[in-house]
PDB file of C-alpha atoms in Angstrom:
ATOM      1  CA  UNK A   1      -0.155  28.573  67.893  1.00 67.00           C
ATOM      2  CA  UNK A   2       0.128  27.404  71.103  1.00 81.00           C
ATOM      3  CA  UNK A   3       0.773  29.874  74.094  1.00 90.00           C
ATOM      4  CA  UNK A   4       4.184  30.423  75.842  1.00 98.00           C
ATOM      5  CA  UNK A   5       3.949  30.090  79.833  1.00 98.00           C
ATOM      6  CA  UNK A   6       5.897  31.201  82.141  1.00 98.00           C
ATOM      7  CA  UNK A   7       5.898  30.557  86.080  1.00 98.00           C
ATOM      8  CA  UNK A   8       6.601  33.743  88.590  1.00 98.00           C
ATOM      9  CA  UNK A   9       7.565  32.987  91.665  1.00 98.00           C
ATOM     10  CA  UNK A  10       6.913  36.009  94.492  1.00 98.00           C
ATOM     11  CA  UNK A  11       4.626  37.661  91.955  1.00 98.00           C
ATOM     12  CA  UNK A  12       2.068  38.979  94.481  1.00 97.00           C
ATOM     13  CA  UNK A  13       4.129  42.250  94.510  1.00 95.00           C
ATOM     14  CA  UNK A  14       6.924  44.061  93.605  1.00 96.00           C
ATOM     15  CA  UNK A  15       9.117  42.754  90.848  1.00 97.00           C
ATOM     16  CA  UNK A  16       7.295  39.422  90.556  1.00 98.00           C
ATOM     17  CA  UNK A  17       3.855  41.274  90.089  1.00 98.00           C
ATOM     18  CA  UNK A  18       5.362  43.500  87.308  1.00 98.00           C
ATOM     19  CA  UNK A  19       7.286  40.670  85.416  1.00 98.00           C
ATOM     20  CA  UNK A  20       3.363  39.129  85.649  1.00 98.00           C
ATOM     21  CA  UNK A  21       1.695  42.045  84.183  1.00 98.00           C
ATOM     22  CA  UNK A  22       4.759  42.192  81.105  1.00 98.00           C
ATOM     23  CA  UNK A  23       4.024  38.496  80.363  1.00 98.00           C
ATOM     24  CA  UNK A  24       0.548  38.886  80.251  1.00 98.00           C
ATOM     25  CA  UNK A  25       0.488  41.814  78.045  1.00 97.00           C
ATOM     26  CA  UNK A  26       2.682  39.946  75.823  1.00 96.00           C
ATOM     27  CA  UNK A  27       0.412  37.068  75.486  1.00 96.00           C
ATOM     28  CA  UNK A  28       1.868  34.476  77.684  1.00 98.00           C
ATOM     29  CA  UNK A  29      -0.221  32.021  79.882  1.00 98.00           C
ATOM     30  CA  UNK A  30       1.290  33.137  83.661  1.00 98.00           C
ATOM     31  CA  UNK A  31       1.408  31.238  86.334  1.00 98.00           C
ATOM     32  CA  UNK A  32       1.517  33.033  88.909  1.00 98.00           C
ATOM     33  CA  UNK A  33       2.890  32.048  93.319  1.00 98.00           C
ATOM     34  CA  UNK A  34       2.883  33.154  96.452  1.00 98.00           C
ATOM     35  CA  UNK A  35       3.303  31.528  99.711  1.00 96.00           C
ATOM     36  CA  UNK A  36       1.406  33.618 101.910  1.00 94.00           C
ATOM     37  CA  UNK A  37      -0.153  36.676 100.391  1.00 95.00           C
ATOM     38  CA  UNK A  38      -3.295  34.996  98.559  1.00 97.00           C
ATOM     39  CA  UNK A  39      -5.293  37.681  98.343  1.00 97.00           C
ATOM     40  CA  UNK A  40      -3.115  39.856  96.661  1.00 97.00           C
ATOM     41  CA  UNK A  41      -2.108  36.915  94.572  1.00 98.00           C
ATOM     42  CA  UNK A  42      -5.604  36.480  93.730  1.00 98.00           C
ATOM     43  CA  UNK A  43      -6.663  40.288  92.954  1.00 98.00           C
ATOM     44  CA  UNK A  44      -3.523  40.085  90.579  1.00 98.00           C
ATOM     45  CA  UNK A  45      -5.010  37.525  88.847  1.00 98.00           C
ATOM     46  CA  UNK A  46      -8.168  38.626  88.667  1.00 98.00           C
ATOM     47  CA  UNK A  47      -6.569  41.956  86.614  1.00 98.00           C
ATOM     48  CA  UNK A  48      -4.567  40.047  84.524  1.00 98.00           C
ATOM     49  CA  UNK A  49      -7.585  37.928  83.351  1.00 98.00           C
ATOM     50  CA  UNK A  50      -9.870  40.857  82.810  1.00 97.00           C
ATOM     51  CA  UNK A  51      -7.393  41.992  80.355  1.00 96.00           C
ATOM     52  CA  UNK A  52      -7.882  38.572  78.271  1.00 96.00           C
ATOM     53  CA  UNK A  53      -4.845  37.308  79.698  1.00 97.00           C
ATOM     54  CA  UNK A  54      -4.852  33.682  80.501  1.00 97.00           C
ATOM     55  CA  UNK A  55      -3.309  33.680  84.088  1.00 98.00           C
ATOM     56  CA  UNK A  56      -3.240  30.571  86.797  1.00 98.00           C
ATOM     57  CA  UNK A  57      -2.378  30.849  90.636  1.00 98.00           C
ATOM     58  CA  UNK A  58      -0.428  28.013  92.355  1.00 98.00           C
ATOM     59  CA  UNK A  59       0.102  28.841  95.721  1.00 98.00           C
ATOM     60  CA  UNK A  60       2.885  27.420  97.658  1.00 98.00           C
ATOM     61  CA  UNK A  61       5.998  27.727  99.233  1.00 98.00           C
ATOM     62  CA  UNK A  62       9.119  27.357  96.624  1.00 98.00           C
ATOM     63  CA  UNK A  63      11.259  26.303  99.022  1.00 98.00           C
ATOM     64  CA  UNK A  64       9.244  23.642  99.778  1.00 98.00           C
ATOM     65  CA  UNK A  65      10.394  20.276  97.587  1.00 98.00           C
ATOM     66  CA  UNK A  66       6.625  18.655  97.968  1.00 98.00           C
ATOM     67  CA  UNK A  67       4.748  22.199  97.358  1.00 98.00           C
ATOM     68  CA  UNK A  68       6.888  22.436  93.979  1.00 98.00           C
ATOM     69  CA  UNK A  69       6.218  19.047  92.851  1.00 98.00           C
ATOM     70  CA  UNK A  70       2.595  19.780  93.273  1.00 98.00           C
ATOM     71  CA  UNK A  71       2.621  23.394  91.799  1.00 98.00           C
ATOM     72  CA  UNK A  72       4.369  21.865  88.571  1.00 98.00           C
ATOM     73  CA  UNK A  73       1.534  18.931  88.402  1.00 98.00           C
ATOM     74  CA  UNK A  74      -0.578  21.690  87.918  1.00 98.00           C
ATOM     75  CA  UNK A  75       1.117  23.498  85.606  1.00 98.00           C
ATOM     76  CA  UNK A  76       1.881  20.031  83.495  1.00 98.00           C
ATOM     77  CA  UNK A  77      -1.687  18.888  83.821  1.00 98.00           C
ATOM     78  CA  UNK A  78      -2.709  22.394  82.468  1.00 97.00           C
ATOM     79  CA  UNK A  79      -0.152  22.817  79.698  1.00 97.00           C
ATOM     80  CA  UNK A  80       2.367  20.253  79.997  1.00 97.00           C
ATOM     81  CA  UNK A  81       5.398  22.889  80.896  1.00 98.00           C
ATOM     82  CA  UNK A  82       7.347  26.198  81.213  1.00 98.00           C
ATOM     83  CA  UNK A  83       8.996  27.642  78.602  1.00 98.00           C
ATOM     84  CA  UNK A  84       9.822  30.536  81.013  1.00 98.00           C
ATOM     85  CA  UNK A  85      10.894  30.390  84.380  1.00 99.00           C
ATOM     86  CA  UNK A  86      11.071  33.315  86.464  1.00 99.00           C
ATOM     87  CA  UNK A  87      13.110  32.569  90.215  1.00 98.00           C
ATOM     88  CA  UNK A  88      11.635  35.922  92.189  1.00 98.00           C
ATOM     89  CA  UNK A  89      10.898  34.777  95.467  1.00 98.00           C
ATOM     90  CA  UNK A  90      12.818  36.365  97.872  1.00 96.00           C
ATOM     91  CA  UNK A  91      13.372  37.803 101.524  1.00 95.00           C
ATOM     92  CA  UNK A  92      15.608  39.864 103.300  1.00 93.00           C
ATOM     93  CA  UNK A  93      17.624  40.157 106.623  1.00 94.00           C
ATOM     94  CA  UNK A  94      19.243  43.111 108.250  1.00 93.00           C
ATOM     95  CA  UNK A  95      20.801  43.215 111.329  1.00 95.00           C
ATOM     96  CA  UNK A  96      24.216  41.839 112.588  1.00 97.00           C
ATOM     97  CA  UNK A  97      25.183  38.275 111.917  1.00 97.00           C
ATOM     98  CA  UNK A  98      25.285  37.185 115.515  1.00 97.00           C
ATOM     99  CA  UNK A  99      22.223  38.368 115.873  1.00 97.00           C
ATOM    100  CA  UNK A 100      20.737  36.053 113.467  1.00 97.00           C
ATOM    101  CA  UNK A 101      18.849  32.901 114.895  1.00 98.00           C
ATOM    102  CA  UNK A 102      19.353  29.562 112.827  1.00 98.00           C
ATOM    103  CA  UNK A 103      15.158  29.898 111.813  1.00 98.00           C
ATOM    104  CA  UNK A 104      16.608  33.026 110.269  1.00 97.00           C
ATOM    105  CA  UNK A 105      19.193  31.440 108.467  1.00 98.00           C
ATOM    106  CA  UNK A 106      17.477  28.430 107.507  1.00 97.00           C
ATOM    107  CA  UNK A 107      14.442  30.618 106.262  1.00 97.00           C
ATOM    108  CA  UNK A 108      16.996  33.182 104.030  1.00 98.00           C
ATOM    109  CA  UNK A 109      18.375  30.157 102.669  1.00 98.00           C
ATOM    110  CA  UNK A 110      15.352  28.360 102.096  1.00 97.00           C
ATOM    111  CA  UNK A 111      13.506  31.034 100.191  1.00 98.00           C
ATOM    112  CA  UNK A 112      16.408  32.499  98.187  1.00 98.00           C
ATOM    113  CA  UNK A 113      18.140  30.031  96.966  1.00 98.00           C
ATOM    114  CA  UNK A 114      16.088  26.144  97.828  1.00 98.00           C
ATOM    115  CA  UNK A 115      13.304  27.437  95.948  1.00 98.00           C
ATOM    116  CA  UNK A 116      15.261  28.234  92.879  1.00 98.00           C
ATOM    117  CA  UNK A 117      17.249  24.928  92.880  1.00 98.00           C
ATOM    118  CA  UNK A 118      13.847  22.963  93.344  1.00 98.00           C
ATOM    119  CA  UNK A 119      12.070  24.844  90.726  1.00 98.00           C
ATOM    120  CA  UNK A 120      14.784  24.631  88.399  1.00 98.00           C
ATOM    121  CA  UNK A 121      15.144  21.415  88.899  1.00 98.00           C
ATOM    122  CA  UNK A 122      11.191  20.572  88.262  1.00 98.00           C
ATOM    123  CA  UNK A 123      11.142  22.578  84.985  1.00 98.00           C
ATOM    124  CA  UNK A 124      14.348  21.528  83.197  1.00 98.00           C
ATOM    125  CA  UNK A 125      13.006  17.764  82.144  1.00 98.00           C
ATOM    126  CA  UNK A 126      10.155  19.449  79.966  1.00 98.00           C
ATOM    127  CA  UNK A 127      12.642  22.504  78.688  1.00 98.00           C
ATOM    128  CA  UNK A 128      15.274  19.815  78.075  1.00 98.00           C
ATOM    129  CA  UNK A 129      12.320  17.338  75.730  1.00 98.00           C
ATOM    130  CA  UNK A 130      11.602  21.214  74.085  1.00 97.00           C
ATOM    131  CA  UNK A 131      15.088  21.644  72.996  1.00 98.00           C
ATOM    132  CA  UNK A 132      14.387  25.738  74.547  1.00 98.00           C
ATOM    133  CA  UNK A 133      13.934  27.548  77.854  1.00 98.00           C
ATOM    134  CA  UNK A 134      14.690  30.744  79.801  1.00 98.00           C
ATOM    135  CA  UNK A 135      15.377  30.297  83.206  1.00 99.00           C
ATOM    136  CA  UNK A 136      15.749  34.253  84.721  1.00 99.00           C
ATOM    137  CA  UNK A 137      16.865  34.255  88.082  1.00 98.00           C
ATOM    138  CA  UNK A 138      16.234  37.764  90.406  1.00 98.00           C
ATOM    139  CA  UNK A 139      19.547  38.259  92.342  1.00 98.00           C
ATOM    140  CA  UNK A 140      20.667  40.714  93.643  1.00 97.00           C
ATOM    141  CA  UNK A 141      24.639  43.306  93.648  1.00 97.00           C
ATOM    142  CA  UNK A 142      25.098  42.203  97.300  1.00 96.00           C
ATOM    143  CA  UNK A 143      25.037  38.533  95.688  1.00 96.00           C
ATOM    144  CA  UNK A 144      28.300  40.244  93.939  1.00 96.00           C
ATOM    145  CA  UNK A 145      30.107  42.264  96.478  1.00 96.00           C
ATOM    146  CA  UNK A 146      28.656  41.582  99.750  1.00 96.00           C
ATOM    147  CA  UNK A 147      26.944  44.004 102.223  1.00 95.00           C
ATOM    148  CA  UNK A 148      27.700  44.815 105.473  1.00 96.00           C
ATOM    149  CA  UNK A 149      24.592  43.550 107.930  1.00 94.00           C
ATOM    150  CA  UNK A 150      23.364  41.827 105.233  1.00 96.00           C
ATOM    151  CA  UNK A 151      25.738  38.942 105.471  1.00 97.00           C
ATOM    152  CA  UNK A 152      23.127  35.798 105.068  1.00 97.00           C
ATOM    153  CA  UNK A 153      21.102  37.469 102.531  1.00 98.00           C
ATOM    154  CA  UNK A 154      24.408  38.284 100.582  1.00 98.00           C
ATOM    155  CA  UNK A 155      25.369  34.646 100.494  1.00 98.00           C
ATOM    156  CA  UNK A 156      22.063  33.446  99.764  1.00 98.00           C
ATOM    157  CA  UNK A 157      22.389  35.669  96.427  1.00 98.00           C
ATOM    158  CA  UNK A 158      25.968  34.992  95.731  1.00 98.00           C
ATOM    159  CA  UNK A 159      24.544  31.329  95.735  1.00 98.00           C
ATOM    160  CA  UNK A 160      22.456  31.903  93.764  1.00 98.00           C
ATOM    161  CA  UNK A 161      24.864  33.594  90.988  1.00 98.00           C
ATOM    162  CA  UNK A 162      27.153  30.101  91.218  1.00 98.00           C
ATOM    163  CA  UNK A 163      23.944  27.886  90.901  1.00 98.00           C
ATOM    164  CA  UNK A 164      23.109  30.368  87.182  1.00 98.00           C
ATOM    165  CA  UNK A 165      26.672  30.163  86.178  1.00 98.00           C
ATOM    166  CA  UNK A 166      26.780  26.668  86.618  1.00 98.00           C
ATOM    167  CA  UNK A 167      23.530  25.320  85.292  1.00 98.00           C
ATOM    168  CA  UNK A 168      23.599  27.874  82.319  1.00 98.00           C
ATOM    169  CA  UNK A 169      26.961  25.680  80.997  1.00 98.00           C
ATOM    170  CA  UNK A 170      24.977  22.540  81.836  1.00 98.00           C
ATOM    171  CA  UNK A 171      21.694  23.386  80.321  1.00 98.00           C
ATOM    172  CA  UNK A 172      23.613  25.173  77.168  1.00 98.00           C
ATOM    173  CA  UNK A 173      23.600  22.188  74.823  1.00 98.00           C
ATOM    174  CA  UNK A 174      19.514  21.666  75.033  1.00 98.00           C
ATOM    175  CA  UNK A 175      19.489  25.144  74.169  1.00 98.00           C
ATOM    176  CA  UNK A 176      18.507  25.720  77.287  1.00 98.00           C
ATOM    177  CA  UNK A 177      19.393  29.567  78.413  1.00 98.00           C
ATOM    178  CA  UNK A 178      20.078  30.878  82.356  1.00 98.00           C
ATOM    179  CA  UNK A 179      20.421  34.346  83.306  1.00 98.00           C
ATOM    180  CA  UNK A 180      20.538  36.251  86.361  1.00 98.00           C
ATOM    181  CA  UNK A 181      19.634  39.602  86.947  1.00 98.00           C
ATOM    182  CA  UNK A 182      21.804  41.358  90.065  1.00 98.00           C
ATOM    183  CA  UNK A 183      19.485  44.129  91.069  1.00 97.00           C
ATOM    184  CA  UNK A 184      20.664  47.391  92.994  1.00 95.00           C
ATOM    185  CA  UNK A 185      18.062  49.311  94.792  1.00 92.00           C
ATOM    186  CA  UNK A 186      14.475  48.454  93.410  1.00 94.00           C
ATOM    187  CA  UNK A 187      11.756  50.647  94.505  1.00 90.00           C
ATOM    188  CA  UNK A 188      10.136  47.607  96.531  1.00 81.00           C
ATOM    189  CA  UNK A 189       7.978  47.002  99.147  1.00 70.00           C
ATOM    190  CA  UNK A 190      11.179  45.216 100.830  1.00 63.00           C
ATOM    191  CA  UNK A 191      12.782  48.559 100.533  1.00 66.00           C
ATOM    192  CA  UNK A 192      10.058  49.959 102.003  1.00 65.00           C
ATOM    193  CA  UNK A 193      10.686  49.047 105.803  1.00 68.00           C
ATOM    194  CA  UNK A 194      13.554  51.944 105.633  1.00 71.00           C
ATOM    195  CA  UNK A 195      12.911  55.264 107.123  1.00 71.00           C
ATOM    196  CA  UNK A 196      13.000  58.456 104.295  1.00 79.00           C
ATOM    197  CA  UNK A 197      16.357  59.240 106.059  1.00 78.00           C
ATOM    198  CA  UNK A 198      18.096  56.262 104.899  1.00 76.00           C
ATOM    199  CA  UNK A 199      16.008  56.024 101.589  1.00 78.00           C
ATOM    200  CA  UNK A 200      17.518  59.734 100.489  1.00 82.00           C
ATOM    201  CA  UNK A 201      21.103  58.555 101.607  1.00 81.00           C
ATOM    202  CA  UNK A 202      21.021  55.370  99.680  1.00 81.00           C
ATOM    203  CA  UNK A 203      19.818  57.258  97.097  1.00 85.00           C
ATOM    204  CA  UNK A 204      22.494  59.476  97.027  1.00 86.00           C
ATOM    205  CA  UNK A 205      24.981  56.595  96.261  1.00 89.00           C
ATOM    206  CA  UNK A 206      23.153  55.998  93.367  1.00 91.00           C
ATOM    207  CA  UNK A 207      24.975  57.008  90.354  1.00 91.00           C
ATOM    208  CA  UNK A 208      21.598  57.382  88.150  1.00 93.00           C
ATOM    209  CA  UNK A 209      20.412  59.619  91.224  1.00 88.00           C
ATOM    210  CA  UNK A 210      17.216  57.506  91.607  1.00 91.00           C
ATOM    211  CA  UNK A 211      15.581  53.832  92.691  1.00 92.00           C
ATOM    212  CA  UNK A 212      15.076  51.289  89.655  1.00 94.00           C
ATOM    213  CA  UNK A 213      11.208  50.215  89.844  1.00 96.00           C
ATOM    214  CA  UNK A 214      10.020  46.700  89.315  1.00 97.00           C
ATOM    215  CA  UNK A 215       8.477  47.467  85.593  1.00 98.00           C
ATOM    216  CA  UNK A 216      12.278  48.027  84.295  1.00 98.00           C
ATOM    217  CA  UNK A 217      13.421  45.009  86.134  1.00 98.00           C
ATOM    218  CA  UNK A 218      10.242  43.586  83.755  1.00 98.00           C
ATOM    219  CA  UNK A 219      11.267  44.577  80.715  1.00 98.00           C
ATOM    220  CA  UNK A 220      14.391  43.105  81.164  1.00 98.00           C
ATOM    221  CA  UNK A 221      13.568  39.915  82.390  1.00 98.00           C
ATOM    222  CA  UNK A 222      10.943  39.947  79.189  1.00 98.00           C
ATOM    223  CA  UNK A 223      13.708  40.710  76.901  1.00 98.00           C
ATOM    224  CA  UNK A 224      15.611  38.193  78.316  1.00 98.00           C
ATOM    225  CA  UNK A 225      13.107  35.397  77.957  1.00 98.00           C
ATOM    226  CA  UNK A 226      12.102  36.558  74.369  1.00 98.00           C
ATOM    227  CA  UNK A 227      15.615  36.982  73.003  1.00 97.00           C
ATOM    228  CA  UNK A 228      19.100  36.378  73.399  1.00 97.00           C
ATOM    229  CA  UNK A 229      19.910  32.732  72.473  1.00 97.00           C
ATOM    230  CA  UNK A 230      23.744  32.948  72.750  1.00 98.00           C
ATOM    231  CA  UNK A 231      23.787  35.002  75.908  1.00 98.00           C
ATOM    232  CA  UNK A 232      23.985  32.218  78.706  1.00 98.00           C
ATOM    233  CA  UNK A 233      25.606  32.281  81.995  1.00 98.00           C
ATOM    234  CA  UNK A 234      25.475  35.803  83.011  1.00 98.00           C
ATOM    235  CA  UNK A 235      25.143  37.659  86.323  1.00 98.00           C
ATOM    236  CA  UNK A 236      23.526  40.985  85.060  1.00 98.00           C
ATOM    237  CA  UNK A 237      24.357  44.029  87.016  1.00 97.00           C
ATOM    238  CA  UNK A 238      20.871  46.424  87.306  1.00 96.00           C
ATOM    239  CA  UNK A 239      21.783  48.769  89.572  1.00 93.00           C
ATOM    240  CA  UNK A 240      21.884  52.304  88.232  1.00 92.00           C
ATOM    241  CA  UNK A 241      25.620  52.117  88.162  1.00 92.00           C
ATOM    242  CA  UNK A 242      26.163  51.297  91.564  1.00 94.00           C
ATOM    243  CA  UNK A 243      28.621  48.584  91.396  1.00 90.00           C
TER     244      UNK A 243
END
């Protein structure tokens, strides 16, 4: 029986490198990107294939229209297409929005949401001739309710919520399902950049009382991709009960 594959975008860490590691385990052929972190792209495959895990790098930048045509040649030429795609590549910006420079705008826009649209748009032809596909889409609760110094980022998300509602009713009669998953405060290496200060008052406005990590985020993108054929559409708060 032929192997499922799935493409990761912003799987050299974090979330993306977790959701790598649960397809892989689960017998999937991953393809795995980056845009500028190869090495760590690399040692991640290397650790997936030493597990017998059939795993393929594609560097490139997703937001990119001419680096996504050529990371799905690859992928076509190699197994013809996705039955899984995974949008995970992602950035942040915090600071005040008049402070933001239009390479700063352009870039949060460009990574969060472009990348998505073009990658969506490269694997639905092959998901449509399938009659089945999983498109997962990492989002995030600012995407829902906004945040305060965190204006671009939120809109990039919210974005991206309207671009999974929408396609999920387009895609819906080739069977075709599209998810999102709204994360709250994953124990990331984008979180990382705040001081323990801040990390034990976020915290605190946690209802669960703790940070999700990127291997729950997994298992729910997983369970997402492997089940669910009615559920379509959604914007799936994962946020320890913060919104």
């Amino acid at each position: 029986m032929k192997r499922k594959c799935v493409l990761i975008t912003g799987a050299s860490r974090g979330i993306g490198r977790a959701c790598a590691r649960r397809f892989a385990k689960d017998g999937y052929h991953v393809f795995i990107n980056c845009k500028n972190s190869v090495e760590e792209l690399n040692c991640l495959r290397d650790e997936l294939i030493s597990t017998g895990a059939e795993c393929t790098t594609v560097v490139g930048d997703v937001g990119c229209p001419e680096d996504v045509k050529n990371i799905f040649q690859i992928i076509a030429k190699q197994v013809g297409g996705l039955d899984v795609l995974v949008n995970n590549a992602g950035i942040s910006y915090i600071g005040l929005l008049t402070d933001m420079t239009d390479t700063d705008w352009n870039d949060l826009l460009h990574t969060n949401l472009s990348s998505a649209f073009y990658c969506c748009r490269a694997a639905i032809p092959y998901m449509v001739f399938q009659k089945c596909g999983k498109i997962i889409n990492i989002s995030s609760m600012w995407g829902r309710t906004g945040a305060s110094c965190e204006v671009a980022y939120s809109a990039t998300k919210a974005g991206l919520n309207g671009l999974t509602m929408a396609l999920a009713k387009e895609l819906a009669p080739s069977n075709i399902q599209v998810n999102a998953i709204a994360c709250g405060v994953i124990d990331t290496v984008m979180n990382a950049q705040l001081s323990e200060e801040e990390r034990t008052e976020l915290m605190e406005e946690v209802p669960a009382g703790r940070f999700g990590t990127p291997e729950e985020v997994a298992d729910l993108v997983f369970d997402l991709a492997e089940h669910h054929s009615y559920l379509t559409g959604q914007v799936i708060g994962f946020d320890g009960g913060f919104i």
